Short mmCIF file of C-alpha atoms and ligand atoms in Angstrom, two decimals:
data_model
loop_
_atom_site.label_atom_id
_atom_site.label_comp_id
_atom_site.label_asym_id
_atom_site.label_seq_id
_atom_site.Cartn_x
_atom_site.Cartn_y
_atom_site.Cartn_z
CA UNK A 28 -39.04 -172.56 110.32
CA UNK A 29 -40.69 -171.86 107.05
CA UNK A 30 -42.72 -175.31 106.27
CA UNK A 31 -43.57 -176.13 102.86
CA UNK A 32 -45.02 -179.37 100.84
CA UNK A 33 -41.84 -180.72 98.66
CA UNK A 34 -41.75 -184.43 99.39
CA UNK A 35 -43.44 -186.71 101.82
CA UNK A 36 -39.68 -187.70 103.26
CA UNK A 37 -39.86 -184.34 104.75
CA UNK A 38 -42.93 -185.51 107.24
CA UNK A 39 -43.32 -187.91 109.93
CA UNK A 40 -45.61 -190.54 110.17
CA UNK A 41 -47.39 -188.83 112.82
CA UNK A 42 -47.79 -185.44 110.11
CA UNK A 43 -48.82 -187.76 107.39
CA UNK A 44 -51.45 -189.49 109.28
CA UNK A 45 -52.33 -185.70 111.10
CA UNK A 46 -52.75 -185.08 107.38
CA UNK A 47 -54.86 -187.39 106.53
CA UNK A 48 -56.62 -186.62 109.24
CA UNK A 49 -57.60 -183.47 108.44
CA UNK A 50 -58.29 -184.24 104.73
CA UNK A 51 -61.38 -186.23 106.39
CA UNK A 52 -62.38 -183.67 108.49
CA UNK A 53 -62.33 -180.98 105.86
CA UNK A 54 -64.21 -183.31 103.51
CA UNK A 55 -67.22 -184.24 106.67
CA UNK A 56 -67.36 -180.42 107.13
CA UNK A 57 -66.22 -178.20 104.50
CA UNK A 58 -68.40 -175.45 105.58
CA UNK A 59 -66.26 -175.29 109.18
CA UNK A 60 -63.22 -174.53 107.32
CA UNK A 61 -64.89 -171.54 104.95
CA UNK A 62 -63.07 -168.52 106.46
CA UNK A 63 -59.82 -170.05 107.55
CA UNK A 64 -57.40 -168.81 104.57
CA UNK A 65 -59.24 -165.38 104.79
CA UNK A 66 -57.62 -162.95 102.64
CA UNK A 67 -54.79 -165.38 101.84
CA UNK A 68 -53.84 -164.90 97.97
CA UNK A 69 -52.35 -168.55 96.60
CA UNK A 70 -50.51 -168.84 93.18
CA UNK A 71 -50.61 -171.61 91.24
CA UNK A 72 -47.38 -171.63 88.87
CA UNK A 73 -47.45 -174.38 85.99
CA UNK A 74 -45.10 -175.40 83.30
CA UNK A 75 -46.85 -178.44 82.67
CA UNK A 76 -50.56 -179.50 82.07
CA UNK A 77 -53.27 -180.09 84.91
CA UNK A 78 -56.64 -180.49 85.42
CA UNK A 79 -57.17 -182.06 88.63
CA UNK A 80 -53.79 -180.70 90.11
CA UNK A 81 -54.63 -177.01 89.14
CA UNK A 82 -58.87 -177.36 89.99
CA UNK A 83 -58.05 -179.23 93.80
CA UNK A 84 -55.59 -176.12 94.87
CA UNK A 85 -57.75 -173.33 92.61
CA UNK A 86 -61.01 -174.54 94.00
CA UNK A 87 -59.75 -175.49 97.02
CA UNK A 88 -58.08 -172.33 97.83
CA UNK A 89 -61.49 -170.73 97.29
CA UNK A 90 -63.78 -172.89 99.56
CA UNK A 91 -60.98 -172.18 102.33
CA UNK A 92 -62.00 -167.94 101.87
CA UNK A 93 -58.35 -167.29 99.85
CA UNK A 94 -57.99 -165.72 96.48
CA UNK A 95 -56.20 -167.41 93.50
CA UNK A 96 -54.28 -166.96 90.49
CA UNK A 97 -53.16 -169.51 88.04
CA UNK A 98 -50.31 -168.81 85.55
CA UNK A 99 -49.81 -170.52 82.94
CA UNK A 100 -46.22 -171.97 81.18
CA UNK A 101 -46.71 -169.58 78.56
CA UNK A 102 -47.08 -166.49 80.23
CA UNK A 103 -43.94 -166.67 82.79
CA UNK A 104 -41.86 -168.75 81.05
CA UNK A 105 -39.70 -169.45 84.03
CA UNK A 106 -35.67 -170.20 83.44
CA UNK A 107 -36.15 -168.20 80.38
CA UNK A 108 -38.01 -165.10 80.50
CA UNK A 109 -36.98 -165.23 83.80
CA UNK A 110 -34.78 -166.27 86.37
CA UNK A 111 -36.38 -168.96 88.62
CA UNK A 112 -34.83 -166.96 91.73
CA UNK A 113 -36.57 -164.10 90.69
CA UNK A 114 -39.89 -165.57 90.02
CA UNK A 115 -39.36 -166.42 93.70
CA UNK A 116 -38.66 -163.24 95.17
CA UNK A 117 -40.95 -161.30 93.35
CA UNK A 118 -44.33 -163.95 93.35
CA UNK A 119 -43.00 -163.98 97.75
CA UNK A 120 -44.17 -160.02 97.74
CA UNK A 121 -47.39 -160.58 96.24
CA UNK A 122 -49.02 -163.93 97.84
CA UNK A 123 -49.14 -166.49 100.62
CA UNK A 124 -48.76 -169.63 99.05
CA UNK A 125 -47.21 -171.43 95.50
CA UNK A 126 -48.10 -174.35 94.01
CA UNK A 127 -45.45 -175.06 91.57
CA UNK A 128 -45.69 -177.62 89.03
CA UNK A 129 -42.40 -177.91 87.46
CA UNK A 130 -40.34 -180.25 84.73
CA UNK A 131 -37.11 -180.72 87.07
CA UNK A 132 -37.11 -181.49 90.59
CA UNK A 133 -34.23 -179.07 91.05
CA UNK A 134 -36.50 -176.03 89.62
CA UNK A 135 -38.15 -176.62 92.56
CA UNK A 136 -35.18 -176.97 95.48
CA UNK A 137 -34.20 -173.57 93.47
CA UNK A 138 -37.80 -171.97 93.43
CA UNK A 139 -37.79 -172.90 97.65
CA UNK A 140 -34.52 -171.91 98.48
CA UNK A 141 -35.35 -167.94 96.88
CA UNK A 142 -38.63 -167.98 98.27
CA UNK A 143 -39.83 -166.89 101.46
CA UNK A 144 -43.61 -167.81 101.64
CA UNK A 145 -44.59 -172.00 101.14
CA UNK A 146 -44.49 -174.06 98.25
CA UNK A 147 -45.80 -176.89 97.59
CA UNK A 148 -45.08 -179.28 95.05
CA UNK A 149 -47.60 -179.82 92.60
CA UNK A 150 -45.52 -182.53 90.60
CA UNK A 151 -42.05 -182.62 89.10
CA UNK A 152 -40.44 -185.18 87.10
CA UNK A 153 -39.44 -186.65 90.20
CA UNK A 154 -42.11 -186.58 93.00
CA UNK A 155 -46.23 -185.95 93.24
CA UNK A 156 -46.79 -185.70 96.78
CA UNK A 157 -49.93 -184.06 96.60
CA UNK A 158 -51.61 -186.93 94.46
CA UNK A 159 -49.94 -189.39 97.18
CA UNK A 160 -51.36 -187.47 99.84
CA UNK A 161 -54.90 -187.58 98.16
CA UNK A 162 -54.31 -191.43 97.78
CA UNK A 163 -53.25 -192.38 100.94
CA UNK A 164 -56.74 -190.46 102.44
CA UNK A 165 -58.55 -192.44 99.18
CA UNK A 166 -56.99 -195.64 101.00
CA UNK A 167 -58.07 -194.62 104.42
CA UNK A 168 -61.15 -194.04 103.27
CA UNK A 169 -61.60 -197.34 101.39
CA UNK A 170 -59.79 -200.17 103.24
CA UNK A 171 -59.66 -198.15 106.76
CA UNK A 172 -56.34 -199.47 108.01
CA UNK A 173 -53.77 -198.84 105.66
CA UNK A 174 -50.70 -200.94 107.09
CA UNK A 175 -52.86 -203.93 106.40
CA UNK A 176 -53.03 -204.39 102.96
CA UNK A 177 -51.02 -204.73 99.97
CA UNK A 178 -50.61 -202.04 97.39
CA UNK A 179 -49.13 -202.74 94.07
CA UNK A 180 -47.71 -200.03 91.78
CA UNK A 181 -47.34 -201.48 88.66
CA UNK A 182 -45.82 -198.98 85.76
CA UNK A 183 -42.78 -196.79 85.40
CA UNK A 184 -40.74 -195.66 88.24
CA UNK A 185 -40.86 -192.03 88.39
CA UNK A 186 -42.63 -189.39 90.04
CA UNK A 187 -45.66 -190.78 91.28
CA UNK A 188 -43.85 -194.08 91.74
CA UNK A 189 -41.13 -191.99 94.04
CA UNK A 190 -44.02 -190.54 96.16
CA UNK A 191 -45.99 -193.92 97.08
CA UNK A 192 -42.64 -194.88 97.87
CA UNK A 193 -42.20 -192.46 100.14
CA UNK A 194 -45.41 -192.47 101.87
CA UNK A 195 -45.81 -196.46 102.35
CA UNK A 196 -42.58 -196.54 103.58
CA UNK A 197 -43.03 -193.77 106.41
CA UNK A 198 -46.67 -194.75 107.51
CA UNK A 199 -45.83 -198.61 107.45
CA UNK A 200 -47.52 -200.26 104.55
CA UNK A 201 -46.99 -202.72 102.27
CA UNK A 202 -46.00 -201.74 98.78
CA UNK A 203 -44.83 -203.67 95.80
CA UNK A 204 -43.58 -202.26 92.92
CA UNK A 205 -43.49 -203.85 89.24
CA UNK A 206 -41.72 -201.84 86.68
CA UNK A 207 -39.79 -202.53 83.21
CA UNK A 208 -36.19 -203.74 84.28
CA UNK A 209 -34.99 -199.62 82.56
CA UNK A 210 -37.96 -198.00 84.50
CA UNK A 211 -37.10 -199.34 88.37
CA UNK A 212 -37.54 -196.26 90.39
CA UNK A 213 -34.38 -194.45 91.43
CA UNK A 214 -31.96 -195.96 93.59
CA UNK A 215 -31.48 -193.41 96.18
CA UNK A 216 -35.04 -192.94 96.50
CA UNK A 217 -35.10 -196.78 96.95
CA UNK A 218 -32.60 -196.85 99.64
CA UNK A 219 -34.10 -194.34 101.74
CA UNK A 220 -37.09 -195.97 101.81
CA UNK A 221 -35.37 -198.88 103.24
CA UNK A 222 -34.25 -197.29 105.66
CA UNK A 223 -37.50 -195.76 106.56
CA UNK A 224 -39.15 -198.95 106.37
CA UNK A 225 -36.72 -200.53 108.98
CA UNK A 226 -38.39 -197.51 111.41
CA UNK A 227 -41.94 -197.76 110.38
CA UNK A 228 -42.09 -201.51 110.01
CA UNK A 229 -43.43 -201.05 106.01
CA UNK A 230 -42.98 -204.02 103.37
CA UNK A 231 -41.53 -202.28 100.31
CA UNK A 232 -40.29 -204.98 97.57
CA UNK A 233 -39.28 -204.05 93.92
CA UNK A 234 -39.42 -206.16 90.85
CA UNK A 235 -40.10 -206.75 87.66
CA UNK A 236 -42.94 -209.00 87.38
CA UNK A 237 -46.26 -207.49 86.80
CA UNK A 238 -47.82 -211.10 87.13
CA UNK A 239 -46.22 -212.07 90.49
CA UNK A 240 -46.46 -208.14 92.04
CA UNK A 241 -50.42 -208.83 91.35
CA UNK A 242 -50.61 -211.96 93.52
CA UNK A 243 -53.36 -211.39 96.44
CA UNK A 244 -52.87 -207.77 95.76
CA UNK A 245 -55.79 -205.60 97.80
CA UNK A 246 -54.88 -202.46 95.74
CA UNK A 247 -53.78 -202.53 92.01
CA UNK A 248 -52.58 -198.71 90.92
CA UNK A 249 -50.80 -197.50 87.60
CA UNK A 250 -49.73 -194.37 85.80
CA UNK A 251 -49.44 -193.20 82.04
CA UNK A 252 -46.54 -194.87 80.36
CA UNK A 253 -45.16 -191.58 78.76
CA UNK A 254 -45.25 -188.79 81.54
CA UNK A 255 -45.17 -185.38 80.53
CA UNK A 256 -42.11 -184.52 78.98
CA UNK A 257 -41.29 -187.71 77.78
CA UNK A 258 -43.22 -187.28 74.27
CA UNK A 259 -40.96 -188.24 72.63
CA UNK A 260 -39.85 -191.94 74.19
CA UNK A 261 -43.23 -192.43 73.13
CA UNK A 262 -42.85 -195.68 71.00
CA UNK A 263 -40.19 -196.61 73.11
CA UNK A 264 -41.87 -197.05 75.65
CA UNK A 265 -44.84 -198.38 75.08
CA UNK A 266 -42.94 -201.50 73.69
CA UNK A 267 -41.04 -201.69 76.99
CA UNK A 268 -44.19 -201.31 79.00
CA UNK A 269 -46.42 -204.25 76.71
CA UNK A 270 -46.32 -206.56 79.17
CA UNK A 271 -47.51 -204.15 82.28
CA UNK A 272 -50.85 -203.17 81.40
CA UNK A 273 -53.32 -203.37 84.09
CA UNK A 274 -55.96 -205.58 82.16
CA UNK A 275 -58.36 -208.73 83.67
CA UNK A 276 -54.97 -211.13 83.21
CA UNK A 277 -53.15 -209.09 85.84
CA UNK A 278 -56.33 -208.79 88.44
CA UNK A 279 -56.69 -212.09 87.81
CA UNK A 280 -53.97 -212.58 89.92
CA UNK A 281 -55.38 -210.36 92.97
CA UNK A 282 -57.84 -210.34 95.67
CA UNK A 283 -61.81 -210.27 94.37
CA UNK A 284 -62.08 -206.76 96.58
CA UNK A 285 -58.70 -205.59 94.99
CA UNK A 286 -59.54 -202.24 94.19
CA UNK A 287 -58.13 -200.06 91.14
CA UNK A 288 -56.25 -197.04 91.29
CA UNK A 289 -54.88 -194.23 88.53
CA UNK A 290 -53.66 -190.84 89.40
CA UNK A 291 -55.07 -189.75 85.49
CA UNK A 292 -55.18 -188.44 83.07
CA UNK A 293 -55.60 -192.07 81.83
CA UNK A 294 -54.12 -193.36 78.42
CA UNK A 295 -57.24 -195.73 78.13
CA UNK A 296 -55.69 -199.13 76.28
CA UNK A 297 -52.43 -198.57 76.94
CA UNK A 298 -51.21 -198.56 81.15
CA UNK A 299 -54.76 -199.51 81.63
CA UNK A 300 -57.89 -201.27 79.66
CA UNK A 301 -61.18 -199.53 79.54
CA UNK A 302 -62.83 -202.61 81.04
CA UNK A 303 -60.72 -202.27 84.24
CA UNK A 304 -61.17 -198.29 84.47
CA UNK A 305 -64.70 -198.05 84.41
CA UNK A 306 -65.13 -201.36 86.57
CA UNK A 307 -67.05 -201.61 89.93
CA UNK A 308 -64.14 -202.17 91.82
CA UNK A 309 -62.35 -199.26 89.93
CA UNK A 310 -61.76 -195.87 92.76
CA UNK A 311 -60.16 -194.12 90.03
CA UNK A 312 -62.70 -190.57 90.28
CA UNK A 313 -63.25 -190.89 94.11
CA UNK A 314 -59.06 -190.57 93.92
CA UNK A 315 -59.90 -187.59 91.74
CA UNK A 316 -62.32 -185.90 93.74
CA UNK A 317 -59.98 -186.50 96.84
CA UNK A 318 -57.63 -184.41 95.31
CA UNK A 319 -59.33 -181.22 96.47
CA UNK A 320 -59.89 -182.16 100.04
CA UNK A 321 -56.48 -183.20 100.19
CA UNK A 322 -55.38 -179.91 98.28
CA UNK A 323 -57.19 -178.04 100.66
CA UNK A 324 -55.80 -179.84 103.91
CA UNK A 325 -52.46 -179.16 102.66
CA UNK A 326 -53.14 -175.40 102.34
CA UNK A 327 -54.71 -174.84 105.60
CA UNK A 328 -51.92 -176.96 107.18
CA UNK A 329 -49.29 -174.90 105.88
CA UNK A 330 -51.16 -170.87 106.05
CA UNK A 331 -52.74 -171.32 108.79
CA UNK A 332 -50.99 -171.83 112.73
CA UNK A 333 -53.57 -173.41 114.12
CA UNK A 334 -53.67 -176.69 111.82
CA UNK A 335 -49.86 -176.70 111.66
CA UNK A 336 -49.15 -178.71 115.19
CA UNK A 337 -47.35 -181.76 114.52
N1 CP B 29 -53.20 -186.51 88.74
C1 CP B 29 -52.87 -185.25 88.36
O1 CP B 29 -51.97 -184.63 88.90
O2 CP B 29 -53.62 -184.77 87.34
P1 CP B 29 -53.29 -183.45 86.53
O3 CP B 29 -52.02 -183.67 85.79
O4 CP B 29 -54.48 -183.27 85.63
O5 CP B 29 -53.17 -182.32 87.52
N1 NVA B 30 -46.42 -189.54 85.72
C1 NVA B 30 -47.40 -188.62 85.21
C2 NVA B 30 -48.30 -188.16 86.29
C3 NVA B 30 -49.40 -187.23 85.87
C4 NVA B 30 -50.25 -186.78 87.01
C5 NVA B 30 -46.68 -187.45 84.56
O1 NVA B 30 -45.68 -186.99 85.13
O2 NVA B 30 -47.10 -187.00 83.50
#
């Protein structure tokens, strides 16, 4: 079966943790993994902004021995210039490997179900398993066993949001999510992680108290309050967000070792004060830099049979 990176609901506990796994080993040794993509040719397809999203899989698909090629929004123009299905077909007889980056989920579903090499998801409006990925390594790097402590997403429920969800849920964590009452993540999304929770054991609460989510928190993480795309909700939102700013009278409220987390780009005084970005106990760039071993496991773990076993 074709395998490719669209959501973390998609992969067991056991793959997730494999995953992680391998992130670490690729990031102890990256000189062991130098020739495995040899002569693999990735594309990186974006119709949205990136800088660490596009540098991890770019980069990354060059320290594995692979070729890349980014395109940007302008240039294909997917759904208009072109047909989404075609962009699949054709971009399927030229490379190995897509990273798509997309505005709606479904361009994606429609971009896999025409394609016949892997895609991975490099962020929709709905999901950003890739930066999840990177995170949950970040967290196993940080706090070692994962299940034991208690992450707080505090900001609006979308993509990223959707992908923590995910993730905590399937490995067994503890995750608490504090959102504006007309920002709760989705529903379904919500419900499935139930479910997976009831498997994996995983604490998964929802709610709309920034103050209480914070209490003996051992992780504090937030996102932009206008994602891309959502421009213009701009002063909407930042009204209904006031009140969920990650700022000293939130971490107030958490551990002394809580550590900080943002997937950036940062909106520095808005989701998140200066103060607490650039504080010691602030993992915000080591998340960054994770992105590209995590980029790279994901890339090797799809191209390449040997790193696939489950
Ligand atoms: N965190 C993240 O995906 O960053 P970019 O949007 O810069 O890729
Ligand atoms: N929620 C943000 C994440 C950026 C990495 C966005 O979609 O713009």
């Amino acid at each position: 079966m074709l395998s490719n990176f669209i959501s973390l609901k998609y992969f067991s506990k056991r793959k997730i943790n494999n995953l992680i796994t391998l992130t670490a080993r690729i990031k102890k040794n990256p000189q062991k993994f130098k020739r495995v993509l040899n002569d693999f040719t990735i594309g990186l397809l974006f119709q949205k902004p990136s800088l660490r999203t596009k540098t991890a899989f770019y980069l990354g698909a060059l320290q594995l021995g692979a070729r890349a090629i980014y395109f940007s929004p302008q240039e294909v123009q997917m759904g208009e210039r072109e047909a989404t299905f075609d962009v699949a077909r054709t971009l399927a007889r030229y490379l190995d490997c897509v990273v798509l980056r997309c505005f709606s989920h479904q361009t994606i579903l429609d971009f896999v179900k025409a394609s016949t090499i892997p895609v991975v998801n490099g962020l929709s409006d709905f999901l950003h398993p890739s930066q999840v990925l990177g995170d949950l390594f970040t967290l196993h790097e940080v706090k070692k066993d994962i299940r034991r402590i208690k992450v707080v997403f505090i900001g609006d429920g979308n993509n990223v949001c959707h992908s923590l969800l995910y993730g905590f849920s399937i490995i067994g964590g503890n995750l608490v999510v504090a959102t504006p009452e007309n920002y709760s993540p989705n529903r379904e999304v919500v419900q499935e992680v139930k479910d997976f929770a009831k498997v994996s054991g995983a604490k998964i609460e929802v709610l709309h108290d920034p103050i209480k989510a914070a209490e003996d928190s051992d992780v504090v993480y937030t996102d932009v309050w206008v994602s891309m795309g959502k421009e213009k909700e701009s002063s909407k939102r930042i009204k209904a967000f006031k009140k969920f700013q990650v700022n000293d009278k939130i971490l107030k409220k958490a551990k002394k070792t809580c550590v900080i987390m943002h997937c950036l780009p940062a909106r520095r005084g808005q989701e998140i004060t200066s103060k607490v970005l650039d504080s010691k106990n602030s993992i915000i760039f080591l998340q960054a830099e994770n992105r590209l071993h995590s980029a790279k496991a994901i890339l090797v773990y799809l191209l390449n049979k040997k790193f696939s076993q489950d």
